[in-house]
Tab-separated table of N, CA and C in Angstrom:
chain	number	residue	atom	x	y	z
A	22	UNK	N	31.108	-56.733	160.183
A	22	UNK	CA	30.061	-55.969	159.519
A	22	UNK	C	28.663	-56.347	160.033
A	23	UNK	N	28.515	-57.366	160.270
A	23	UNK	CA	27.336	-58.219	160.678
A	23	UNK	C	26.783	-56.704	162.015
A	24	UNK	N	27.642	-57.087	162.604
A	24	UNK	CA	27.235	-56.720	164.784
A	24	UNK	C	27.185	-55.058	164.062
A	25	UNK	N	28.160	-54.681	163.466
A	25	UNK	CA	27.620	-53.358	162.847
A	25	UNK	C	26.437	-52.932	162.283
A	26	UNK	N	25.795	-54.184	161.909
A	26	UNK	CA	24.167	-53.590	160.742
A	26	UNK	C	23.183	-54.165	161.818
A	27	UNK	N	23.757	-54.597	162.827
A	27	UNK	CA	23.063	-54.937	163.995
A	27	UNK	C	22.323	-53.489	164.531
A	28	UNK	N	23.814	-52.987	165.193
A	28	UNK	CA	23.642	-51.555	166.077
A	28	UNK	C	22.631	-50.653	165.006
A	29	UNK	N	23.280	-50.443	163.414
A	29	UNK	CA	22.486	-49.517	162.763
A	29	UNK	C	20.927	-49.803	162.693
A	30	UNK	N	20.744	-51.321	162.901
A	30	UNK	CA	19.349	-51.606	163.110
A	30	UNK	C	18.574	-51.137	163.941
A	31	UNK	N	19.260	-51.152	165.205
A	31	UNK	CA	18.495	-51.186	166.416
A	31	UNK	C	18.257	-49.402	166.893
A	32	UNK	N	19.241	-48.899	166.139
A	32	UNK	CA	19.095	-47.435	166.430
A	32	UNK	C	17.903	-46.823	165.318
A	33	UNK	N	17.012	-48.027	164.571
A	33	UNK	CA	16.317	-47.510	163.881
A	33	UNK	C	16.936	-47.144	162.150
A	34	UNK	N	18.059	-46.919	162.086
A	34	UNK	CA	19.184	-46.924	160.857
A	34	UNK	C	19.012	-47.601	159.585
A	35	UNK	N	18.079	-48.404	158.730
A	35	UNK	CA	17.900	-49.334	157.949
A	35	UNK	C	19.118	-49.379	156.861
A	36	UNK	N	19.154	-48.549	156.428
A	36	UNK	CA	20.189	-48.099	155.109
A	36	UNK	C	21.142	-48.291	155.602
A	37	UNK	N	21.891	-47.757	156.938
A	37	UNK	CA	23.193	-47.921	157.382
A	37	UNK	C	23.525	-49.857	157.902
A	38	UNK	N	22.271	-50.417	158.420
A	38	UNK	CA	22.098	-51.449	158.534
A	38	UNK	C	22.011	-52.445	157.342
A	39	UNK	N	21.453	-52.133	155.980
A	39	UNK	CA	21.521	-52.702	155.061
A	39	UNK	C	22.965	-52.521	153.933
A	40	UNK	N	23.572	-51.639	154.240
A	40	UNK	CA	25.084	-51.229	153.595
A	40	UNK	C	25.815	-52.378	154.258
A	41	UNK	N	26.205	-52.305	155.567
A	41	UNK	CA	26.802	-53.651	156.410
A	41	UNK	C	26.397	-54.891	156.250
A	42	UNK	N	24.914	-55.051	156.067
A	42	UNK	CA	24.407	-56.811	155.989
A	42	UNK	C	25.281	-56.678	154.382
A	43	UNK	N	25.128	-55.752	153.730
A	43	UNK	CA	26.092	-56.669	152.293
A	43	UNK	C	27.396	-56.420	152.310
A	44	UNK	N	27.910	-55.616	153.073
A	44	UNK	CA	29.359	-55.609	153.546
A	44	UNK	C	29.481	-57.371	154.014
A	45	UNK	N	28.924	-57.525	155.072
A	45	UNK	CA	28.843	-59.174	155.101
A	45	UNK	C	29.019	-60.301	154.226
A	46	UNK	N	27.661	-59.583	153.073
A	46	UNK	CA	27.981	-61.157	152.489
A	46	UNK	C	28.995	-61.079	151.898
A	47	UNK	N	29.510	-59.676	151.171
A	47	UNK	CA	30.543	-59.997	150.542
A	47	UNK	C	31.785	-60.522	151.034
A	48	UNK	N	31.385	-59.952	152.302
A	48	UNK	CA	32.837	-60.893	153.247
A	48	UNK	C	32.927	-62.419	153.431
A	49	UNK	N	31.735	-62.344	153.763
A	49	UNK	CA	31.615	-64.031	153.657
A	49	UNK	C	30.428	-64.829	153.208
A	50	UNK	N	30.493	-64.612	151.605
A	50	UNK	CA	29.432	-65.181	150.890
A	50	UNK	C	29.238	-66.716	151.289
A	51	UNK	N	29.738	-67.596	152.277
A	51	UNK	CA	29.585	-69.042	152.419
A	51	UNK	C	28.535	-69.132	153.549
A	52	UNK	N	28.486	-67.714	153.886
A	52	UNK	CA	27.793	-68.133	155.514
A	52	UNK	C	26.134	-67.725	155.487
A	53	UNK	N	25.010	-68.588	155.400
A	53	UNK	CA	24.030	-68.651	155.732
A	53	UNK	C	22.912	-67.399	156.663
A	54	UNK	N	23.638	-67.738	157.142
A	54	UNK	CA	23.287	-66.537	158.168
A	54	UNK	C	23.324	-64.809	157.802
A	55	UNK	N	24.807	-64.441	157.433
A	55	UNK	CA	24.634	-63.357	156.853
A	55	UNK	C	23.549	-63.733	155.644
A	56	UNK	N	23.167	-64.101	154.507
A	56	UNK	CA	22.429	-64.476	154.091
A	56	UNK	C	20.600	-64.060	154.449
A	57	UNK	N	20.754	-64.489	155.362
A	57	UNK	CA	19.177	-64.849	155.878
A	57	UNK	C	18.921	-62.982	156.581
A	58	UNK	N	20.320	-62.370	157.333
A	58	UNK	CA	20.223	-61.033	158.107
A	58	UNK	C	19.942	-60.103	157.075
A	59	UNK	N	20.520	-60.814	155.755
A	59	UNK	CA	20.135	-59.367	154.852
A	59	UNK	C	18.880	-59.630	154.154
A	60	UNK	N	18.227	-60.765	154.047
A	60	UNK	CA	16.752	-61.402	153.845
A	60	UNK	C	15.884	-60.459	154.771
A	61	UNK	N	16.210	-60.528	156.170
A	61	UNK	CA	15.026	-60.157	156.894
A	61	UNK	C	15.204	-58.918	156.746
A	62	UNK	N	15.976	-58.362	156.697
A	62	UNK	CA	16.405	-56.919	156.715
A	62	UNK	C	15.695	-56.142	155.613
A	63	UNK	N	15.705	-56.436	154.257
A	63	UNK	CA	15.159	-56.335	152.948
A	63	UNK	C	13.610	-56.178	153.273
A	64	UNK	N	13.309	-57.384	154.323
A	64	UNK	CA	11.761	-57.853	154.485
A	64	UNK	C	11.020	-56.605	155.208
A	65	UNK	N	12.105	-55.979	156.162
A	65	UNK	CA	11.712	-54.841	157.125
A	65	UNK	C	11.446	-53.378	155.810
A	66	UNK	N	12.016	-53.810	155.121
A	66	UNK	CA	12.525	-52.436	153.960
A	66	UNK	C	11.283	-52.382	152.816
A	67	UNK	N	10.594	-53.878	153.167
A	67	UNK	CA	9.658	-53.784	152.137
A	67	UNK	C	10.005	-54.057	150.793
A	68	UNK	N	11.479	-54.698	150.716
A	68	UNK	CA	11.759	-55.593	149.690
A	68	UNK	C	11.691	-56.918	149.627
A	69	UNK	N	10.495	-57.143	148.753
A	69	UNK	CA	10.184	-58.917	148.826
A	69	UNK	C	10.974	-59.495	147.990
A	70	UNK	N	11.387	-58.834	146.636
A	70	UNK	CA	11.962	-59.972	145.397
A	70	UNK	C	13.715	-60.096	146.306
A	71	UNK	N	13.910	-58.976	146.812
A	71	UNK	CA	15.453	-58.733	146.934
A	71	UNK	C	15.565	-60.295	148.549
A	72	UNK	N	14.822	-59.800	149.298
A	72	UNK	CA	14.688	-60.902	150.481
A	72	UNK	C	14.694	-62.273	150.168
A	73	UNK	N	13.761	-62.585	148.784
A	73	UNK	CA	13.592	-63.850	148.457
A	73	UNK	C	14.620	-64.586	147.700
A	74	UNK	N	15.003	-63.524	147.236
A	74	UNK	CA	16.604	-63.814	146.301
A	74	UNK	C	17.639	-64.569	147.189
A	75	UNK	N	17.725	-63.625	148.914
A	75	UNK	CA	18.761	-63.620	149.576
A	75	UNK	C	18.449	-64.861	150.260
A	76	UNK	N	17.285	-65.295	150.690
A	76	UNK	CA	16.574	-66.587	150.923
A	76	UNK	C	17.413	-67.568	150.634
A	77	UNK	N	17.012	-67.650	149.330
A	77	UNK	CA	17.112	-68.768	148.512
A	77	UNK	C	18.564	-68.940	148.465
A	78	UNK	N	19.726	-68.223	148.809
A	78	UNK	CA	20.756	-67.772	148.808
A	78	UNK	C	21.503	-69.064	149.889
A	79	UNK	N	20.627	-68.850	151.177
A	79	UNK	CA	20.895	-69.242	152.459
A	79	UNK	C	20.685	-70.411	152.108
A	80	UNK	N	19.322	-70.964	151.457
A	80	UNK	CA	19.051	-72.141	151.493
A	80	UNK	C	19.956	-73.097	150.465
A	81	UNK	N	20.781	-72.481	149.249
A	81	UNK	CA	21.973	-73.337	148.539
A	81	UNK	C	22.829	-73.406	149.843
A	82	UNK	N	23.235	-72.961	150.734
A	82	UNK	CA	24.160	-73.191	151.445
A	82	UNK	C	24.353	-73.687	152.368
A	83	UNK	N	22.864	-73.984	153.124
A	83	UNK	CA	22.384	-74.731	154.280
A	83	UNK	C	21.109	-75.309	154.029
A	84	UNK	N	20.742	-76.145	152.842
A	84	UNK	CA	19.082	-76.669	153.087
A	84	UNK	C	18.728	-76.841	154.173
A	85	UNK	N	19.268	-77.412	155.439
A	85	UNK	CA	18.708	-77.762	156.579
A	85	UNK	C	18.218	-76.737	157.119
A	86	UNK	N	18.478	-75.646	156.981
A	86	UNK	CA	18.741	-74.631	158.359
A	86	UNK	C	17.086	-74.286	158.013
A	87	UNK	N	16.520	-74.263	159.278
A	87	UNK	CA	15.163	-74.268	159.236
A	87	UNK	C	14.524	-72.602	159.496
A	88	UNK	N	15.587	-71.807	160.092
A	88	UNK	CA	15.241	-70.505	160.515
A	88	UNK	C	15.026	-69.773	159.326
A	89	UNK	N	15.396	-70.230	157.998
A	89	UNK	CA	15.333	-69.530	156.926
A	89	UNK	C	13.484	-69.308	156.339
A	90	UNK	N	12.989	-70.597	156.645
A	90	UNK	CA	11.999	-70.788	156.239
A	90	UNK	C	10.726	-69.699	156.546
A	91	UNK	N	10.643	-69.343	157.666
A	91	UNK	CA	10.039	-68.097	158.550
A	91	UNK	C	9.888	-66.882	157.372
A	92	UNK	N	10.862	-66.403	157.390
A	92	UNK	CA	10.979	-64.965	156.592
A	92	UNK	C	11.012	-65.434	155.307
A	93	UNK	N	11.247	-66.146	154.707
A	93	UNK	CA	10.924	-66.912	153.536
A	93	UNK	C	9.503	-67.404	153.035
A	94	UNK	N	8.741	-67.679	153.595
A	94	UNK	CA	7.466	-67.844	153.992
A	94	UNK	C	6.600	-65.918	153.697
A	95	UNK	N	7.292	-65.300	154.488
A	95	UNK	CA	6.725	-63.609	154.733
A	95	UNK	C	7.332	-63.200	153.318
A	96	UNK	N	7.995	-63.451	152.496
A	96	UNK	CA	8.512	-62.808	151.032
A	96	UNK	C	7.594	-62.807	150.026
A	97	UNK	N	7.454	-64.314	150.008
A	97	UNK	CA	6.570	-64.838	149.604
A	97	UNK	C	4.815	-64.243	149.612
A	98	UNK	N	4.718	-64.581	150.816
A	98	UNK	CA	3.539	-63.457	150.825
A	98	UNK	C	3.350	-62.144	150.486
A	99	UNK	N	4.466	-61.697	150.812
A	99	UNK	CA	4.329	-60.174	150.251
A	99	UNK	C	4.395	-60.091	148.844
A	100	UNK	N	4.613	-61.259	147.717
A	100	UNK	CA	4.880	-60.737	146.631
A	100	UNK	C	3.467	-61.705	146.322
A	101	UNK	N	2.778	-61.639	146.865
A	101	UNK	CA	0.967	-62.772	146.321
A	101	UNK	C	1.227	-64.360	146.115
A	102	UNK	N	2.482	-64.761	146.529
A	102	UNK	CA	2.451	-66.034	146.148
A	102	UNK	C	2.003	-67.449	147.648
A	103	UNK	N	0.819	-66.859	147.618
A	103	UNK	CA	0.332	-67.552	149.168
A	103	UNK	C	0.348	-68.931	149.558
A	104	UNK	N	-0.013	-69.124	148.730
A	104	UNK	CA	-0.171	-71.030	148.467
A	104	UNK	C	1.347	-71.577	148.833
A	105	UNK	N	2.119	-70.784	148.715
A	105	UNK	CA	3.516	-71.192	148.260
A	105	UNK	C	4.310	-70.908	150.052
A	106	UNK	N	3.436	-69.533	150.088
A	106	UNK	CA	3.543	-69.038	151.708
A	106	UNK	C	3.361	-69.913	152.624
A	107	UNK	N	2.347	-70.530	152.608
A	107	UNK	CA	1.408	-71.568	153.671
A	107	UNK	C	2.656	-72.675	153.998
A	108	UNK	N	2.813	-73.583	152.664
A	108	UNK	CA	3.334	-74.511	152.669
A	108	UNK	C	4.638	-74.095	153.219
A	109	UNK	N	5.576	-72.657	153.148
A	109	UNK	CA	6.751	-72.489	153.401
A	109	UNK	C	6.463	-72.600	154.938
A	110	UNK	N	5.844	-71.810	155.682
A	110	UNK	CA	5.045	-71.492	157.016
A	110	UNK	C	5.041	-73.117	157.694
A	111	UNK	N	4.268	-73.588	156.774
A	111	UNK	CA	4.037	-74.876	157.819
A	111	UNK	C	5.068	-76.233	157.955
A	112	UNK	N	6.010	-75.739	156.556
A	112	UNK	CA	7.231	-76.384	156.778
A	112	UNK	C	8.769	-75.951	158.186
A	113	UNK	N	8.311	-74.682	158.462
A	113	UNK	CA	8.983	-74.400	159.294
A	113	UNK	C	8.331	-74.430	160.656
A	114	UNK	N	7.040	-74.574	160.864
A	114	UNK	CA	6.695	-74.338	161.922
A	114	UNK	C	6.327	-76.448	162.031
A	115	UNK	N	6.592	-77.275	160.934
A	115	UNK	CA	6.828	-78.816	161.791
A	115	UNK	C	8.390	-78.637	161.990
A	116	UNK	N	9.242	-78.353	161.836
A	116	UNK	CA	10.708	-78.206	162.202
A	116	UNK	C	11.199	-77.923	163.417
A	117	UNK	N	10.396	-76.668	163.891
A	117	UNK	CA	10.332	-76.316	165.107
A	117	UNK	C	8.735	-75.350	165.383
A	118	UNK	N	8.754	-75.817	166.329
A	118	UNK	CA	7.770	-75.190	167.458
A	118	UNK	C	8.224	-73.916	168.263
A	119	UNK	N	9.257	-73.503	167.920
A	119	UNK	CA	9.419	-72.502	168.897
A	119	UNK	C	9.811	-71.254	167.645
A	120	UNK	N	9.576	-71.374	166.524
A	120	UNK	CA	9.923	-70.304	166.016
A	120	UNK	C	8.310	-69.581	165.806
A	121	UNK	N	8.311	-67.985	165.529
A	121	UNK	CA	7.280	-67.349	165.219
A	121	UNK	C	7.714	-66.737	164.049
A	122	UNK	N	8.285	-66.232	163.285
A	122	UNK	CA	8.435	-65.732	162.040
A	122	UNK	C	7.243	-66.349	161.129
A	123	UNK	N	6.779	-67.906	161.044
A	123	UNK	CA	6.419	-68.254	160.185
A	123	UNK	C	4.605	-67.612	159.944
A	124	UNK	N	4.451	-67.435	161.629
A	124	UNK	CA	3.241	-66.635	161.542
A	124	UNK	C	2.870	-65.804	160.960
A	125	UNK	N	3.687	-64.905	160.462
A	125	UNK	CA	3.494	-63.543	159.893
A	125	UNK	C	3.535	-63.723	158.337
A	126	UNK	N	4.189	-64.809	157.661
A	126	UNK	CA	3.527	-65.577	156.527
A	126	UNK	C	2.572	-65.942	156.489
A	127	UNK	N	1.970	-66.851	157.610
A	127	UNK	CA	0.663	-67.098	157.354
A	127	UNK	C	-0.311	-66.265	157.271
A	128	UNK	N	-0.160	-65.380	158.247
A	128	UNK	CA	-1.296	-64.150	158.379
A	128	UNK	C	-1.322	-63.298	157.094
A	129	UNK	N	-0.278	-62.951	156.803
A	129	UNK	CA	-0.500	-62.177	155.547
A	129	UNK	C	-1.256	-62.602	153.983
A	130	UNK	N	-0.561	-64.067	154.220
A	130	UNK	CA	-1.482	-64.687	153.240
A	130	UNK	C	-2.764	-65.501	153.439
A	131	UNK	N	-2.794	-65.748	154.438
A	131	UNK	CA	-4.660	-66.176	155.072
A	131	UNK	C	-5.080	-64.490	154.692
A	132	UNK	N	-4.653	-63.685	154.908
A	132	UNK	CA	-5.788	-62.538	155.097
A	132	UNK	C	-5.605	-61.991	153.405
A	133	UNK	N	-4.624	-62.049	152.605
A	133	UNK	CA	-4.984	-62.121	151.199
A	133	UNK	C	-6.262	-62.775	150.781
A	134	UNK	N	-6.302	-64.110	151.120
A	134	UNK	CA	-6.834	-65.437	151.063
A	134	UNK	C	-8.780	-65.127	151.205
A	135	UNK	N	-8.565	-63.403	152.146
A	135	UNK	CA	-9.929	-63.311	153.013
A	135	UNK	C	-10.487	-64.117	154.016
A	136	UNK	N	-9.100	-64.936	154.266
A	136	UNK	CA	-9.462	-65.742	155.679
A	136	UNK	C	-9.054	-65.191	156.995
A	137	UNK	N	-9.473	-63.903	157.403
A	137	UNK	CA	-9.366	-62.835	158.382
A	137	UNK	C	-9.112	-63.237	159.705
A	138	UNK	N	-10.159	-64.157	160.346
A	138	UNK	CA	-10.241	-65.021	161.462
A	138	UNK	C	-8.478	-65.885	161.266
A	139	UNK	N	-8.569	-66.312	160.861
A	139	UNK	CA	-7.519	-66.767	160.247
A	139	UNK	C	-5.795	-66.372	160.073
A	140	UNK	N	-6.380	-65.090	159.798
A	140	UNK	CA	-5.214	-64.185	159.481
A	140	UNK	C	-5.044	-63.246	161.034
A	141	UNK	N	-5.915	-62.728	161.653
A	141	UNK	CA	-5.811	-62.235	163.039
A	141	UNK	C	-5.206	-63.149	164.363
A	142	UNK	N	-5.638	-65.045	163.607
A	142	UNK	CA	-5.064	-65.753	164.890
A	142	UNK	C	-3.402	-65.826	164.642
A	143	UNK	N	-3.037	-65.782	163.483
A	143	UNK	CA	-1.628	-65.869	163.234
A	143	UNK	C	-0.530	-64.540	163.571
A	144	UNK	N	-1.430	-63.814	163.279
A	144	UNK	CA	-0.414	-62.676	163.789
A	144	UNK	C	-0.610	-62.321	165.221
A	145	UNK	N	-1.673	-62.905	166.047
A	145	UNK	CA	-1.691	-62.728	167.654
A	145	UNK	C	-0.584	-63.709	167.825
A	146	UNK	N	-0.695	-64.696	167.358
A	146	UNK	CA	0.319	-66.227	168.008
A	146	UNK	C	1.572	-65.586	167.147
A	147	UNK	N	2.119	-64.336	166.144
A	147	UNK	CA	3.327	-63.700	166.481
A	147	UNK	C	3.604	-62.887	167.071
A	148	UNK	N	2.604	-62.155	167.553
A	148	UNK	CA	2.785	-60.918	168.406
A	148	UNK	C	3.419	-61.488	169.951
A	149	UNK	N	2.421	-62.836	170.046
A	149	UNK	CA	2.473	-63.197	171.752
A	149	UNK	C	4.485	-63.771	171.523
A	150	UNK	N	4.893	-64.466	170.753
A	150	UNK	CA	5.903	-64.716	170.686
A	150	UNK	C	7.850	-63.882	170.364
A	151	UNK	N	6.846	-63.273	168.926
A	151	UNK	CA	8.009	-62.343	168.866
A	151	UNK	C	9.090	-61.213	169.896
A	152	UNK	N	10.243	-61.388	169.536
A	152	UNK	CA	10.783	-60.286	170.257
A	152	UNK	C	10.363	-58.918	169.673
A	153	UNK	N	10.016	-57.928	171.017
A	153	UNK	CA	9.417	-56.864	170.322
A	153	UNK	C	10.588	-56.026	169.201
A	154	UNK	N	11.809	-55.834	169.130
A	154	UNK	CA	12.398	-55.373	167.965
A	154	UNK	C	12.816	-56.181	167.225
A	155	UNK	N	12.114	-57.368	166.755
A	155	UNK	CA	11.927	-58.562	165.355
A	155	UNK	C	11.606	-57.147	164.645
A	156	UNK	N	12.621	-57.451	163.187
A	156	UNK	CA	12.121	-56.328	162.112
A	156	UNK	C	10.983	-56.888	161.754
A	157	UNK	N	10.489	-57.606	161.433
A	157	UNK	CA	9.027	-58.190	161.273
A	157	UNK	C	7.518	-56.735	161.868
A	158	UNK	N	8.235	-57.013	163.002
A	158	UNK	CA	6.749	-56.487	164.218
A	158	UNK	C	6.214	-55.484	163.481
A	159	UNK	N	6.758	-54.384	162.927
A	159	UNK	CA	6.072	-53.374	162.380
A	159	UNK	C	5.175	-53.209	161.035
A	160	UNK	N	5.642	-54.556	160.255
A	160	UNK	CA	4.970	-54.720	159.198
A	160	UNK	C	3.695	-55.776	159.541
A	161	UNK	N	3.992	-56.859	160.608
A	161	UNK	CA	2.895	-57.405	161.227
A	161	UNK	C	1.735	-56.856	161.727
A	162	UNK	N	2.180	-55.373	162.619
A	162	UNK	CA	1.464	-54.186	163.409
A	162	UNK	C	0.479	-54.153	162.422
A	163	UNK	N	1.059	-53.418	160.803
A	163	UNK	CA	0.418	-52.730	159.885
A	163	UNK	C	-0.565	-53.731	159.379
A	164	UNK	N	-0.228	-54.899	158.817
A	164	UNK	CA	-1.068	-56.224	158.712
A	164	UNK	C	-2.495	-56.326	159.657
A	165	UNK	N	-2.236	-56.510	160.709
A	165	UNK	CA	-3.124	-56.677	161.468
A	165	UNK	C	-4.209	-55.091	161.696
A	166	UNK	N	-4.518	-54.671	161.677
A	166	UNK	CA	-4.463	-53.295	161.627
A	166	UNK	C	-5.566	-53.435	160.275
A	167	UNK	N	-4.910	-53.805	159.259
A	167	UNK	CA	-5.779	-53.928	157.692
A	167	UNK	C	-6.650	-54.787	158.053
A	168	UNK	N	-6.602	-56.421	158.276
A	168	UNK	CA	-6.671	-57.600	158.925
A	168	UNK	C	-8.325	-57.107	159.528
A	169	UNK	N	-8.367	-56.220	160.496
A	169	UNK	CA	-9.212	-55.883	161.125
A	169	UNK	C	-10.151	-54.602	160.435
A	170	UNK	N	-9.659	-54.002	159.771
A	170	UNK	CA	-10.630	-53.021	159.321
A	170	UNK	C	-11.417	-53.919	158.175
A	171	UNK	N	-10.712	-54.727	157.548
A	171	UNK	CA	-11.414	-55.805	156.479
A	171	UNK	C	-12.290	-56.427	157.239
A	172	UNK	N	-12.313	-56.774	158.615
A	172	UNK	CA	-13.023	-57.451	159.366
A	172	UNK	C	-15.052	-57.027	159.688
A	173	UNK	N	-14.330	-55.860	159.606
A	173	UNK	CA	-15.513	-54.858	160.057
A	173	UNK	C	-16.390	-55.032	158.940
């Protein structure tokens, strides 16, 4: 189900992609990962409570797993809880250095914050990183975009 809500993703498909990510978990509610695919997936959909739910999901089942933290971080923000964002953000980005998800937490909530400068360097340092079909990119696009007219 997984590689299935993959393809429906990538063809643009969300709904057909989000039917399969929970075909997943129900298949295999132990696994983290499905977990976290239907998190980001939610996140692309513009569901923050449902993403953060699925989060938190991943994280009973793997505290370690650090990739969770990223889009976990961006839920967060989207539902005003920034403070909470930052700290998720900067917990994943001392874990690793090579992830960018966590940027797009920060930016969203620096630029809540009205810290614009702030919020424009975080979503350049995800733009320069991200893969361009990260479900992320398009809600980052739109971010930045606001980011800058607030700027003006």
């Amino acid at each position: 189900y997984y590689t299935r809500a993959r393809a429906y993703v990538a063809r643009g498909n969300l709904d057909g992609g989000e039917a399969d990510a929970k075909k997943a978990v129900e298949v295999s509610p132990d696994s983290a990962w499905a977990w976290i695919y239907l998190g980001r997936l939610h996140l692309a959909m513009r569901k923050p409570e449902d993403a953060l739910r699925e989060m938190d999901a991943a994280l009973a089942i793997d505290p370690d797993t650090i990739v969770v933290r990223g889009p976990r971080s961006v839920a967060l923000a989207m539902l005003g809880r920034d403070e909470e964002a930052l700290d998720e953000a900067d917990r994943a980005l001392e874990g690793s250095s090579e992830l960018y998800q966590p940027f797009a937490g920060r930016g969203l909530a620096h630029m809540h914050q009205g810290r614009i400068e702030e919020a424009l360097a975080d979503f350049a340092a995800f733009e320069s990183a991200a893969e361009k079909a990260d479900l992320l990119s398009k809600l980052v696009a739109g971010w930045k975009q606001e980011a800058l007219q607030r700027e003006r």
